[in-house]
Amino acid sequence: DAGVIQSPRHEVTEMGQEVTLRCKPISGHDYLFWYRQTMMRGLELLIYFNNNVPIDDSGMPEDRFSAKMPNASFSTLKIQPSEPRDSAVYFCASTTHTQGNQPQHFGDGTRLSIL
Amino acid sequence: DAKTTQPNSMESNEEEPVHLPCNHSTISGTDYIHWYRQLPSQGPEYVIHGLTSNVNNRMASLAIAEDRKSSTLILHRATLRDAAVYYCILRDKVQGAQKLVFGQGTRLTINP
């Protein structure tokens, strides 16, 4: 089975540029999560969707960040304009209807560097 | 979310058992105990979870204290590929708390 697929794997761009990260969840999964990992803050949840609808975006750092899920098989996380402090590894994860005991499946992440 | 406490790091030798502890003294009756691990340059990977009884799967065993205030992840025979950061996480069964709240985890080093 294909797992969660993220693209690109690596992104290097200059400050001020728009960055778009992409995620394809596992087929049939109805929850999708975006996480960010930094040395200082560890792994933190940014936003998650259920049936393509954003449920909790309290972790989104500021208005420069936006996430969409236009259909069940695709989601994007956009940063505009990007700043050096946005440099991190961004993970996407998916799971099926959860009752606290369904595992989340993570992609391999996108390593983002903002110069 | 109830908090968990884990040692920052542990070290073990290849082919020996490893016991990774986790304290969760404020656990509620509806919290599942989940373990994930993160290998270098990869996303977190589910390992095992349990509620009250000990659990076994192909990756590991989970031993849960009778009062549920602590648990231990057991790798029966560690290999070099088990070197990773291991996270112990509580998830509410009733509320279906969807998000995983990661702490700092335990960085496990396996010596050849």
Coordinates of N, CA, C and O in Angstrom, one line a residue, chain B residues 2-4 22-34 49-54 62-72 88-93:
Chain B
A2 N -3.4 15.0 29.1 CA -2.5 14.6 30.2 C -1.1 14.5 29.7 O -0.8 14.2 28.6
K3 N -0.1 14.8 30.7 CA 1.3 14.9 30.3 C 2.0 13.5 30.5 O 1.6 12.7 31.4
T4 N 3.0 13.3 29.8 CA 3.9 12.2 30.0 C 5.3 12.6 30.2 O 5.7 13.7 29.8
C22 N 7.8 5.3 30.8 CA 7.0 6.5 30.6 C 6.1 6.7 31.8 O 5.4 5.8 32.2
N23 N 6.2 7.9 32.4 CA 5.3 8.2 33.5 C 4.1 9.1 33.1 O 4.4 10.0 32.3
H24 N 2.9 8.7 33.5 CA 1.8 9.5 33.2 C 0.8 9.5 34.3 O -0.3 8.9 34.3
S25 N 1.2 10.2 35.4 CA 0.5 10.1 36.7 C -0.9 10.8 36.6 O -1.7 10.5 37.5
T26 N -1.1 11.7 35.7 CA -2.4 12.3 35.6 C -3.3 11.7 34.5 O -4.3 12.3 34.1
I27 N -3.0 10.5 34.1 CA -3.8 9.8 33.1 C -5.3 9.6 33.6 O -5.5 9.4 34.7
S28 N -6.2 9.8 32.6 CA -7.6 9.6 32.9 C -8.0 8.2 32.5 O -7.3 7.5 31.7
G29 N -9.2 7.8 33.0 CA -9.6 6.4 32.7 C -9.9 6.2 31.2 O -10.0 5.0 30.8
T30 N -10.1 7.2 30.4 CA -10.4 7.0 29.0 C -9.2 7.3 28.1 O -9.3 7.3 26.9
D31 N -8.0 7.5 28.7 CA -6.8 7.7 27.9 C -6.2 6.4 27.4 O -5.9 5.6 28.2
Y32 N -5.9 6.3 26.1 CA -5.1 5.3 25.6 C -3.6 5.7 25.7 O -3.3 6.9 25.6
I33 N -2.7 4.8 25.8 CA -1.3 5.0 25.8 C -0.8 4.6 24.5 O -0.9 3.4 24.1
H34 N -0.2 5.5 23.8 CA 0.3 5.3 22.4 C 1.8 5.5 22.5 O 2.3 6.3 23.1
H49 N -0.1 0.5 21.1 CA -0.9 1.3 22.0 C -1.7 0.3 22.9 O -1.8 -0.9 22.6
G50 N -2.1 0.8 24.0 CA -2.9 0.0 25.0 C -3.7 0.8 25.9 O -3.5 2.0 26.0
L51 N -4.7 0.2 26.6 CA -5.5 0.9 27.5 C -5.3 0.5 28.9 O -5.0 1.3 29.8
T52 N -5.5 -0.8 29.2 CA -5.3 -1.3 30.5 C -4.4 -2.6 30.5 O -3.5 -2.7 31.4
S53 N -4.6 -3.4 29.6 CA -3.8 -4.7 29.6 C -2.6 -4.6 28.8 O -2.4 -3.7 27.9
N54 N -1.6 -5.4 29.1 CA -0.4 -5.5 28.4 C -0.7 -5.9 27.0 O -1.6 -6.7 26.7
L62 N 4.0 -3.7 25.2 CA 3.7 -2.6 26.1 C 3.2 -3.1 27.4 O 2.2 -3.9 27.5
A63 N 3.9 -2.8 28.5 CA 3.6 -3.2 29.8 C 3.0 -2.0 30.5 O 3.6 -0.9 30.6
I64 N 1.7 -2.1 31.0 CA 1.0 -1.0 31.7 C 0.9 -1.3 33.2 O 0.4 -2.4 33.5
A65 N 1.3 -0.4 34.0 CA 1.2 -0.6 35.4 C -0.3 -0.8 35.8 O -1.2 -0.3 35.2
E66 N -0.5 -1.4 36.9 CA -1.9 -1.7 37.4 C -2.7 -0.4 37.6 O -3.9 -0.3 37.3
D67 N -2.0 0.6 38.1 CA -2.7 1.9 38.4 C -2.7 2.8 37.2 O -3.2 3.9 37.2
R68 N -2.0 2.3 36.1 CA -1.9 3.0 34.8 C -1.2 4.3 34.9 O -1.2 5.1 33.9
K69 N -0.5 4.6 35.9 CA 0.3 5.8 36.0 C 1.7 5.7 35.4 O 2.4 6.7 35.3
S70 N 2.0 4.6 34.9 CA 3.2 4.4 34.1 C 3.1 3.3 33.2 O 2.2 2.4 33.3
S71 N 4.0 3.3 32.2 CA 4.0 2.2 31.3 C 5.5 2.0 30.8 O 6.3 2.9 30.9
T72 N 5.7 0.8 30.2 CA 7.1 0.5 29.7 C 7.0 -0.1 28.3 O 6.2 -1.0 28.1
C88 N 6.0 8.6 24.0 CA 4.9 8.1 24.7 C 3.8 9.2 24.7 O 4.1 10.3 25.1
I89 N 2.6 8.9 24.2 CA 1.6 9.9 24.1 C 0.3 9.3 24.6 O -0.1 8.2 24.4
L90 N -0.5 10.2 25.3 CA -1.8 9.8 25.7 C -2.9 10.4 24.8 O -2.8 11.5 24.4
R91 N -3.9 9.5 24.5 CA -5.0 10.0 23.6 C -6.3 9.6 24.2 O -6.5 8.5 24.6
D92 N -7.2 10.6 24.3 CA -8.5 10.4 25.0 C -9.4 9.5 24.1 O -9.6 9.9 22.9
K93 N -9.9 8.4 24.7 CA -10.8 7.5 23.9 C -12.1 8.2 23.7 O -12.7 8.1 22.6

